[in-house]
PDB file of C-alpha atoms in Angstrom:
ATOM      1  CA  MET A 837     -15.990 -38.226 -72.043  1.00  0.00           C
ATOM      2  CA  LYS A 838     -13.002 -37.423 -69.820  1.00  0.00           C
ATOM      3  CA  TYR A 839     -13.325 -33.715 -70.672  1.00  0.00           C
ATOM      4  CA  LEU A 840     -17.018 -33.804 -69.748  1.00  0.00           C
ATOM      5  CA  ILE A 841     -16.275 -35.411 -66.371  1.00  0.00           C
ATOM      6  CA  PHE A 842     -13.531 -32.835 -65.649  1.00  0.00           C
ATOM      7  CA  PHE A 843     -15.841 -29.947 -66.558  1.00  0.00           C
ATOM      8  CA  SER A 844     -18.580 -31.339 -64.314  1.00  0.00           C
ATOM      9  CA  LEU A 845     -16.169 -31.645 -61.380  1.00  0.00           C
ATOM     10  CA  LEU A 846     -15.043 -28.056 -61.968  1.00  0.00           C
ATOM     11  CA  LEU A 847     -18.636 -26.827 -61.812  1.00  0.00           C
ATOM     12  CA  ILE A 848     -19.216 -28.740 -58.575  1.00  0.00           C
ATOM     13  CA  SER A 849     -16.044 -27.224 -57.080  1.00  0.00           C
ATOM     14  CA  VAL A 850     -17.056 -23.658 -58.020  1.00  0.00           C
ATOM     15  CA  SER A 851     -20.662 -24.057 -56.885  1.00  0.00           C
ATOM     16  CA  SER A 852     -19.526 -25.394 -53.479  1.00  0.00           C
ATOM     17  CA  TYR A 853     -18.265 -21.883 -52.565  1.00  0.00           C
ATOM     18  CA  SER A 854     -20.878 -19.725 -50.899  1.00  0.00           C
ATOM     19  CA  GLN A 855     -20.794 -15.957 -50.997  1.00  0.00           C
ATOM     20  CA  THR A 856     -17.429 -14.306 -50.353  1.00  0.00           C
ATOM     21  CA  LEU A 857     -17.152 -13.184 -46.734  1.00  0.00           C
ATOM     22  CA  LYS A 858     -15.755  -9.691 -46.119  1.00  0.00           C
ATOM     23  CA  LEU A 859     -12.881  -9.349 -43.655  1.00  0.00           C
ATOM     24  CA  ASP A 860     -12.757  -6.323 -41.340  1.00  0.00           C
ATOM     25  CA  LEU A 861     -10.058  -4.857 -39.097  1.00  0.00           C
ATOM     26  CA  SER A 862     -10.841  -3.591 -35.605  1.00  0.00           C
ATOM     27  CA  LEU A 863      -8.010  -1.032 -36.002  1.00  0.00           C
ATOM     28  CA  PRO A 864      -7.435   0.679 -39.362  1.00  0.00           C
ATOM     29  CA  GLN A 865      -3.653   0.846 -38.947  1.00  0.00           C
ATOM     30  CA  PRO A 866      -2.392  -1.231 -36.016  1.00  0.00           C
ATOM     31  CA  ARG A 867       1.065  -0.705 -34.572  1.00  0.00           C
ATOM     32  CA  LEU A 868       3.759  -3.346 -34.342  1.00  0.00           C
ATOM     33  CA  GLY A 869       3.001  -5.489 -31.285  1.00  0.00           C
ATOM     34  CA  GLN A 870      -0.496  -4.013 -30.833  1.00  0.00           C
ATOM     35  CA  SER A 871      -3.381  -6.469 -30.518  1.00  0.00           C
ATOM     36  CA  PHE A 872      -6.251  -6.161 -32.995  1.00  0.00           C
ATOM     37  CA  TYR A 873      -9.070  -8.271 -34.372  1.00  0.00           C
ATOM     38  CA  ILE A 874      -9.700  -9.711 -37.810  1.00  0.00           C
ATOM     39  CA  THR A 875     -13.434 -10.280 -38.134  1.00  0.00           C
ATOM     40  CA  PHE A 876     -16.041 -11.283 -40.657  1.00  0.00           C
ATOM     41  CA  SER A 877     -19.757 -10.847 -40.138  1.00  0.00           C
ATOM     42  CA  SER A 878     -22.345 -12.809 -42.070  1.00  0.00           C
ATOM     43  CA  ASP A 879     -25.624 -14.636 -41.589  1.00  0.00           C
ATOM     44  CA  THR A 880     -24.572 -17.261 -44.160  1.00  0.00           C
ATOM     45  CA  ILE A 881     -23.258 -19.696 -41.545  1.00  0.00           C
ATOM     46  CA  SER A 882     -26.167 -18.971 -39.208  1.00  0.00           C
ATOM     47  CA  LYS A 883     -28.535 -20.035 -41.952  1.00  0.00           C
ATOM     48  CA  GLN A 884     -26.690 -23.357 -42.131  1.00  0.00           C
ATOM     49  CA  ILE A 885     -26.779 -23.871 -38.363  1.00  0.00           C
ATOM     50  CA  PHE A 886     -30.412 -22.883 -37.855  1.00  0.00           C
ATOM     51  CA  ASN A 887     -31.883 -24.851 -40.724  1.00  0.00           C
ATOM     52  CA  LEU A 888     -35.307 -25.059 -39.060  1.00  0.00           C
ATOM     53  CA  PRO A 889     -38.266 -27.025 -40.464  1.00  0.00           C
ATOM     54  CA  GLN A 890     -40.232 -25.021 -42.991  1.00  0.00           C
ATOM     55  CA  GLY A 891     -43.833 -24.299 -42.140  1.00  0.00           C
ATOM     56  CA  LYS A 892     -43.243 -24.527 -38.373  1.00  0.00           C
ATOM     57  CA  PHE A 893     -41.163 -21.444 -37.637  1.00  0.00           C
ATOM     58  CA  LYS A 894     -40.698 -17.949 -38.997  1.00  0.00           C
ATOM     59  CA  ILE A 895     -37.130 -16.640 -38.757  1.00  0.00           C
ATOM     60  CA  ASN A 896     -37.021 -12.901 -38.038  1.00  0.00           C
ATOM     61  CA  ASN A 897     -33.237 -12.454 -38.211  1.00  0.00           C
ATOM     62  CA  TYR A 898     -29.953 -14.192 -37.535  1.00  0.00           C
ATOM     63  CA  SER A 899     -28.658 -11.654 -35.022  1.00  0.00           C
ATOM     64  CA  ASN A 900     -27.724 -12.464 -31.447  1.00  0.00           C
ATOM     65  CA  SER A 901     -29.462 -11.103 -28.351  1.00  0.00           C
ATOM     66  CA  THR A 902     -27.677  -7.748 -28.732  1.00  0.00           C
ATOM     67  CA  SER A 903     -29.111  -7.332 -32.258  1.00  0.00           C
ATOM     68  CA  THR A 904     -25.698  -7.412 -33.904  1.00  0.00           C
ATOM     69  CA  GLU A 905     -24.670  -9.542 -36.848  1.00  0.00           C
ATOM     70  CA  THR A 906     -23.205 -12.986 -36.347  1.00  0.00           C
ATOM     71  CA  SER A 907     -19.444 -12.488 -36.218  1.00  0.00           C
ATOM     72  CA  PHE A 908     -16.322 -14.588 -36.040  1.00  0.00           C
ATOM     73  CA  SER A 909     -13.007 -13.051 -35.022  1.00  0.00           C
ATOM     74  CA  VAL A 910      -9.441 -13.730 -33.963  1.00  0.00           C
ATOM     75  CA  ASN A 911      -7.128 -11.529 -31.900  1.00  0.00           C
ATOM     76  CA  ILE A 912      -3.692 -11.159 -33.494  1.00  0.00           C
ATOM     77  CA  GLU A 913      -0.528  -9.040 -33.636  1.00  0.00           C
ATOM     78  CA  ALA A 914       1.459  -8.141 -36.730  1.00  0.00           C
ATOM     79  CA  LEU A 915       5.132  -9.145 -36.766  1.00  0.00           C
ATOM     80  CA  LYS A 916       6.341  -6.696 -39.420  1.00  0.00           C
ATOM     81  CA  THR A 917       5.737  -3.061 -40.270  1.00  0.00           C
ATOM     82  CA  GLY A 918       4.617  -1.757 -43.641  1.00  0.00           C
ATOM     83  CA  GLU A 919       2.071  -3.305 -45.961  1.00  0.00           C
ATOM     84  CA  ASN A 920       0.452  -6.505 -44.742  1.00  0.00           C
ATOM     85  CA  GLU A 921      -2.088  -8.784 -46.386  1.00  0.00           C
ATOM     86  CA  LEU A 922      -4.550 -11.369 -45.074  1.00  0.00           C
ATOM     87  CA  GLY A 923      -6.672 -13.789 -47.070  1.00  0.00           C
ATOM     88  CA  PRO A 924      -8.295 -15.284 -48.836  1.00  0.00           C
ATOM     89  CA  LEU A 925      -9.208 -17.706 -46.041  1.00  0.00           C
ATOM     90  CA  THR A 926     -11.262 -20.809 -46.816  1.00  0.00           C
ATOM     91  CA  PHE A 927     -13.035 -23.264 -44.571  1.00  0.00           C
ATOM     92  CA  THR A 928     -15.717 -25.922 -44.832  1.00  0.00           C
ATOM     93  CA  PHE A 929     -18.760 -26.097 -42.587  1.00  0.00           C
ATOM     94  CA  ASN A 930     -21.756 -28.400 -42.848  1.00  0.00           C
ATOM     95  CA  GLY A 931     -20.731 -29.515 -46.323  1.00  0.00           C
ATOM     96  CA  ASN A 932     -20.374 -25.968 -47.658  1.00  0.00           C
ATOM     97  CA  THR A 933     -17.085 -24.247 -48.468  1.00  0.00           C
ATOM     98  CA  TYR A 934     -16.719 -20.585 -47.529  1.00  0.00           C
ATOM     99  CA  LYS A 935     -14.114 -18.105 -48.717  1.00  0.00           C
ATOM    100  CA  THR A 936     -13.144 -14.649 -47.489  1.00  0.00           C
ATOM    101  CA  ASP A 937     -11.870 -11.726 -49.491  1.00  0.00           C
ATOM    102  CA  VAL A 938      -8.343 -10.308 -49.273  1.00  0.00           C
ATOM    103  CA  ILE A 939      -7.687  -7.410 -46.938  1.00  0.00           C
ATOM    104  CA  LYS A 940      -4.591  -5.195 -47.268  1.00  0.00           C
ATOM    105  CA  PHE A 941      -3.488  -2.807 -44.539  1.00  0.00           C
ATOM    106  CA  MET A 942      -0.477  -0.929 -43.221  1.00  0.00           C
ATOM    107  CA  VAL A 943       1.190  -1.647 -39.886  1.00  0.00           C
ATOM    108  CA  ALA A 944       2.851   1.309 -38.168  1.00  0.00           C
ATOM    109  CA  ASP A 945       5.969   1.067 -36.051  1.00  0.00           C
ATOM    110  CA  SER A 946       5.568   0.573 -32.309  1.00  0.00           C
ATOM    111  CA  LEU A 947       5.592   3.564 -29.977  1.00  0.00           C
ATOM    112  CA  PRO A 948       8.957   4.576 -28.492  1.00  0.00           C
ATOM    113  CA  ARG A 949       9.865   3.511 -24.973  1.00  0.00           C
ATOM    114  CA  VAL A 950       8.596   6.626 -23.205  1.00  0.00           C
ATOM    115  CA  ASP A 951       5.872   7.250 -20.652  1.00  0.00           C
ATOM    116  CA  LYS A 952       4.702  10.596 -22.056  1.00  0.00           C
ATOM    117  CA  GLY A 953       3.718  11.766 -25.524  1.00  0.00           C
ATOM    118  CA  VAL A 954       1.041  12.257 -28.177  1.00  0.00           C
ATOM    119  CA  TRP A 955       1.161  10.736 -31.662  1.00  0.00           C
ATOM    120  CA  ILE A 956      -1.391  11.799 -34.310  1.00  0.00           C
ATOM    121  CA  ARG A 957      -1.583  10.153 -37.742  1.00  0.00           C
ATOM    122  CA  LYS A 958      -3.806  10.174 -40.817  1.00  0.00           C
ATOM    123  CA  VAL A 959      -4.870   6.904 -42.474  1.00  0.00           C
ATOM    124  CA  PRO A 960      -6.561   7.217 -45.919  1.00  0.00           C
ATOM    125  CA  ILE A 961      -9.805   5.307 -46.563  1.00  0.00           C
ATOM    126  CA  ASP A 962     -10.970   6.571 -49.952  1.00  0.00           C
ATOM    127  CA  ASP A 963     -11.018   9.845 -51.918  1.00  0.00           C
ATOM    128  CA  THR A 964     -13.323  11.551 -49.388  1.00  0.00           C
ATOM    129  CA  SER A 965     -12.556   9.884 -46.040  1.00  0.00           C
ATOM    130  CA  VAL A 966      -9.630   9.353 -43.676  1.00  0.00           C
ATOM    131  CA  TYR A 967      -9.083   8.060 -40.170  1.00  0.00           C
ATOM    132  CA  ILE A 968      -7.447  10.369 -37.640  1.00  0.00           C
ATOM    133  CA  ILE A 969      -5.770   8.258 -34.953  1.00  0.00           C
ATOM    134  CA  ILE A 970      -4.478   9.581 -31.633  1.00  0.00           C
ATOM    135  CA  ASP A 971      -2.098   7.555 -29.451  1.00  0.00           C
ATOM    136  CA  GLN A 972      -1.254   9.076 -26.096  1.00  0.00           C
ATOM    137  CA  ARG A 973       0.693   8.174 -22.989  1.00  0.00           C
ATOM    138  CA  ILE A 974       0.355  10.019 -19.693  1.00  0.00           C
ATOM    139  CA  PRO A 975       2.689   9.152 -16.776  1.00  0.00           C
ATOM    140  CA  THR A 976       1.225   7.560 -13.657  1.00  0.00           C
ATOM    141  CA  HIS A 977       2.298   7.553 -10.018  1.00  0.00           C
ATOM    142  CA  PRO A 978       2.162   3.989  -8.695  1.00  0.00           C
ATOM    143  CA  THR A 979       1.872   3.716  -4.917  1.00  0.00           C
ATOM    144  CA  ILE A 980       2.072   0.802  -2.518  1.00  0.00           C
ATOM    145  CA  THR A 981       0.479   1.264   0.904  1.00  0.00           C
ATOM    146  CA  GLN A 982       0.955  -1.137   3.821  1.00  0.00           C
ATOM    147  CA  LYS A 983      -2.449  -1.479   5.450  1.00  0.00           C
ATOM    148  CA  ASP A 984      -1.379  -4.036   8.019  1.00  0.00           C
ATOM    149  CA  LYS A 985       1.301  -6.711   8.333  1.00  0.00           C
ATOM    150  CA  ASN A 986      -0.611  -9.022   5.965  1.00  0.00           C
ATOM    151  CA  THR A 987      -2.197  -6.564   3.511  1.00  0.00           C
ATOM    152  CA  ILE A 988      -0.885  -4.012   1.045  1.00  0.00           C
ATOM    153  CA  SER A 989      -2.779  -1.695  -1.312  1.00  0.00           C
ATOM    154  CA  MET A 990      -1.448  -1.025  -4.829  1.00  0.00           C
ATOM    155  CA  SER A 991      -2.723   1.751  -7.095  1.00  0.00           C
ATOM    156  CA  ALA A 992      -1.591   3.873 -10.045  1.00  0.00           C
ATOM    157  CA  GLU A 993      -2.929   7.370 -10.598  1.00  0.00           C
ATOM    158  CA  VAL A 994      -2.530   9.310 -13.847  1.00  0.00           C
ATOM    159  CA  ASN A 995      -0.891  12.740 -13.621  1.00  0.00           C
ATOM    160  CA  ASN A 996      -3.496  15.460 -13.234  1.00  0.00           C
ATOM    161  CA  ASP A 997      -1.490  18.048 -15.185  1.00  0.00           C
ATOM    162  CA  GLU A 998      -2.198  16.392 -18.556  1.00  0.00           C
ATOM    163  CA  LYS A 999      -5.581  15.524 -20.070  1.00  0.00           C
ATOM    164  CA  GLU A1000      -6.680  13.196 -22.834  1.00  0.00           C
ATOM    165  CA  THR A1001      -6.285  14.742 -26.296  1.00  0.00           C
ATOM    166  CA  THR A1002      -9.413  14.517 -28.448  1.00  0.00           C
ATOM    167  CA  LEU A1003     -10.587  15.667 -31.869  1.00  0.00           C
ATOM    168  CA  LYS A1004     -13.591  17.998 -31.836  1.00  0.00           C
ATOM    169  CA  ILE A1005     -16.501  16.407 -33.673  1.00  0.00           C
ATOM    170  CA  GLU A1006     -18.933  19.313 -33.922  1.00  0.00           C
ATOM    171  CA  ASP A1007     -19.131  22.552 -35.894  1.00  0.00           C
ATOM    172  CA  VAL A1008     -16.750  21.501 -38.665  1.00  0.00           C
ATOM    173  CA  GLU A1009     -17.506  23.036 -42.048  1.00  0.00           C
ATOM    174  CA  ASN A1010     -17.709  20.686 -45.029  1.00  0.00           C
ATOM    175  CA  ALA A1011     -16.938  17.531 -43.028  1.00  0.00           C
ATOM    176  CA  LYS A1012     -18.561  14.890 -40.876  1.00  0.00           C
ATOM    177  CA  ILE A1013     -16.443  13.634 -37.967  1.00  0.00           C
ATOM    178  CA  GLU A1014     -17.393  10.428 -36.155  1.00  0.00           C
ATOM    179  CA  GLU A1015     -15.691   8.740 -33.239  1.00  0.00           C
ATOM    180  CA  ARG A1016     -15.076   5.190 -34.424  1.00  0.00           C
ATOM    181  CA  TYR A1017     -13.179   3.571 -31.575  1.00  0.00           C
ATOM    182  CA  THR A1018     -11.681   4.561 -28.238  1.00  0.00           C
ATOM    183  CA  SER A1019      -9.867   2.662 -25.517  1.00  0.00           C
ATOM    184  CA  SER A1020      -7.720   3.288 -22.466  1.00  0.00           C
ATOM    185  CA  GLU A1021      -5.728   1.233 -20.022  1.00  0.00           C
ATOM    186  CA  THR A1022      -3.263   1.742 -17.205  1.00  0.00           C
ATOM    187  CA  VAL A1023       0.138   0.100 -17.501  1.00  0.00           C
ATOM    188  CA  PRO A1024       1.460   0.341 -13.932  1.00  0.00           C
ATOM    189  CA  ASN A1025       4.835  -0.674 -12.584  1.00  0.00           C
ATOM    190  CA  PHE A1026       5.073  -0.953  -8.842  1.00  0.00           C
ATOM    191  CA  PHE A1027       8.723  -1.999  -8.641  1.00  0.00           C
ATOM    192  CA  GLY A1028      10.468   0.799 -10.567  1.00  0.00           C
ATOM    193  CA  ASP A1029      12.094  -1.325 -13.253  1.00  0.00           C
ATOM    194  CA  LYS A1030       9.712  -0.406 -16.096  1.00  0.00           C
ATOM    195  CA  LEU A1031       7.653   2.538 -17.347  1.00  0.00           C
ATOM    196  CA  SER A1032       4.312   3.332 -15.765  1.00  0.00           C
ATOM    197  CA  TYR A1033       1.670   5.197 -17.761  1.00  0.00           C
ATOM    198  CA  GLY A1034      -1.914   5.517 -18.868  1.00  0.00           C
ATOM    199  CA  LEU A1035      -2.340   4.464 -22.517  1.00  0.00           C
ATOM    200  CA  TYR A1036      -5.076   6.098 -24.620  1.00  0.00           C
ATOM    201  CA  TYR A1037      -6.197   5.320 -28.168  1.00  0.00           C
ATOM    202  CA  LYS A1038      -8.789   7.213 -30.204  1.00  0.00           C
ATOM    203  CA  CYS A1039      -9.843   6.746 -33.817  1.00  0.00           C
ATOM    204  CA  TYR A1040     -12.067   9.178 -35.753  1.00  0.00           C
ATOM    205  CA  ARG A1041     -13.484   8.938 -39.253  1.00  0.00           C
ATOM    206  CA  VAL A1042     -13.456  12.246 -41.130  1.00  0.00           C
ATOM    207  CA  THR A1043     -15.579  12.419 -44.300  1.00  0.00           C
ATOM    208  CA  LEU A1044     -15.638  15.393 -46.651  1.00  0.00           C
ATOM    209  CA  LEU A1045     -19.124  16.490 -47.673  1.00  0.00           C
ATOM    210  CA  ASP A1046     -17.758  18.131 -50.815  1.00  0.00           C
ATOM    211  CA  LYS A1047     -14.520  16.567 -52.028  1.00  0.00           C
ATOM    212  CA  LYS A1048     -13.773  19.660 -54.117  1.00  0.00           C
ATOM    213  CA  LYS A1049     -13.259  21.601 -50.876  1.00  0.00           C
ATOM    214  CA  PRO A1050     -10.294  20.274 -48.887  1.00  0.00           C
ATOM    215  CA  LEU A1051     -10.296  20.397 -45.096  1.00  0.00           C
ATOM    216  CA  VAL A1052      -7.301  21.498 -43.040  1.00  0.00           C
ATOM    217  CA  LEU A1053      -7.223  20.402 -39.399  1.00  0.00           C
ATOM    218  CA  THR A1054      -5.165  22.813 -37.312  1.00  0.00           C
ATOM    219  CA  SER A1055      -4.237  22.500 -33.651  1.00  0.00           C
ATOM    220  CA  ALA A1056      -7.483  24.327 -32.838  1.00  0.00           C
ATOM    221  CA  ALA A1057      -9.404  21.235 -33.988  1.00  0.00           C
ATOM    222  CA  PHE A1058      -8.078  19.293 -30.983  1.00  0.00           C
ATOM    223  CA  GLU A1059      -8.917  19.523 -27.298  1.00  0.00           C
ATOM    224  CA  ASN A1060      -6.220  19.228 -24.612  1.00  0.00           C
ATOM    225  CA  LEU A1061      -3.334  19.167 -27.067  1.00  0.00           C
ATOM    226  CA  PRO A1062      -0.240  19.494 -24.822  1.00  0.00           C
ATOM    227  CA  GLY A1063       2.074  22.438 -25.383  1.00  0.00           C
ATOM    228  CA  TYR A1064       5.117  20.233 -25.988  1.00  0.00           C
ATOM    229  CA  TYR A1065       3.513  18.575 -29.043  1.00  0.00           C
ATOM    230  CA  LYS A1066       4.879  19.952 -32.329  1.00  0.00           C
ATOM    231  CA  PHE A1067       1.674  19.987 -34.362  1.00  0.00           C
ATOM    232  CA  GLN A1068       1.617  20.035 -38.156  1.00  0.00           C
ATOM    233  CA  SER A1069      -1.623  20.855 -39.962  1.00  0.00           C
ATOM    234  CA  ILE A1070      -3.441  17.843 -41.437  1.00  0.00           C
ATOM    235  CA  LYS A1071      -4.834  18.342 -44.949  1.00  0.00           C
ATOM    236  CA  ILE A1072      -7.724  16.160 -46.110  1.00  0.00           C
ATOM    237  CA  ASN A1073      -8.606  16.289 -49.798  1.00  0.00           C
TER     238      ASN A1073
END
């Protein structure tokens, strides 16, 4: 009888878990100290929240007003380089227990303390796809202008002699290149005690159409690659 009760409790425990929720990273390979998001998207919880009376309403979807999936996320930073792992995470909502999968990812070292440079890296996805990530810093010229005795104007302009480096996404044989994520921000310093630069981040997904034919990205595949950058060809196979 005790074994039967234990087995029944085990079944209740297992059945209380809903579908496994998939974790996603906003950045495929974040750097040390760089903010990124861990997110999961699912309509499972929305179905629990909007448990509307049957026969009175027809539910078309569980998306928000922007027609995207319901998502939950947290903004974090990694504290160590190398391989990192998150999950499984579990939580209970409305009497149901939910569980996420495990996500493993690499964390790259932080950028050096410089105000100028380009860093290009390849992050594998599977046997036919990789991410090409471009980090770039371009120096800025911060200025402070006294407009009157009570007002000053502060601005930071990026040097005009250097442009944003990008990966060409068209006319590539045997590959599909998609821009996945891009961001930019100005990190000014108006008092001369720190670096001042424009920070640019671009992430592309490159997928081979025929995995038997490797792709080699040369410097010609990039726009505005500065002359000081020592480029090494990137092989994708």
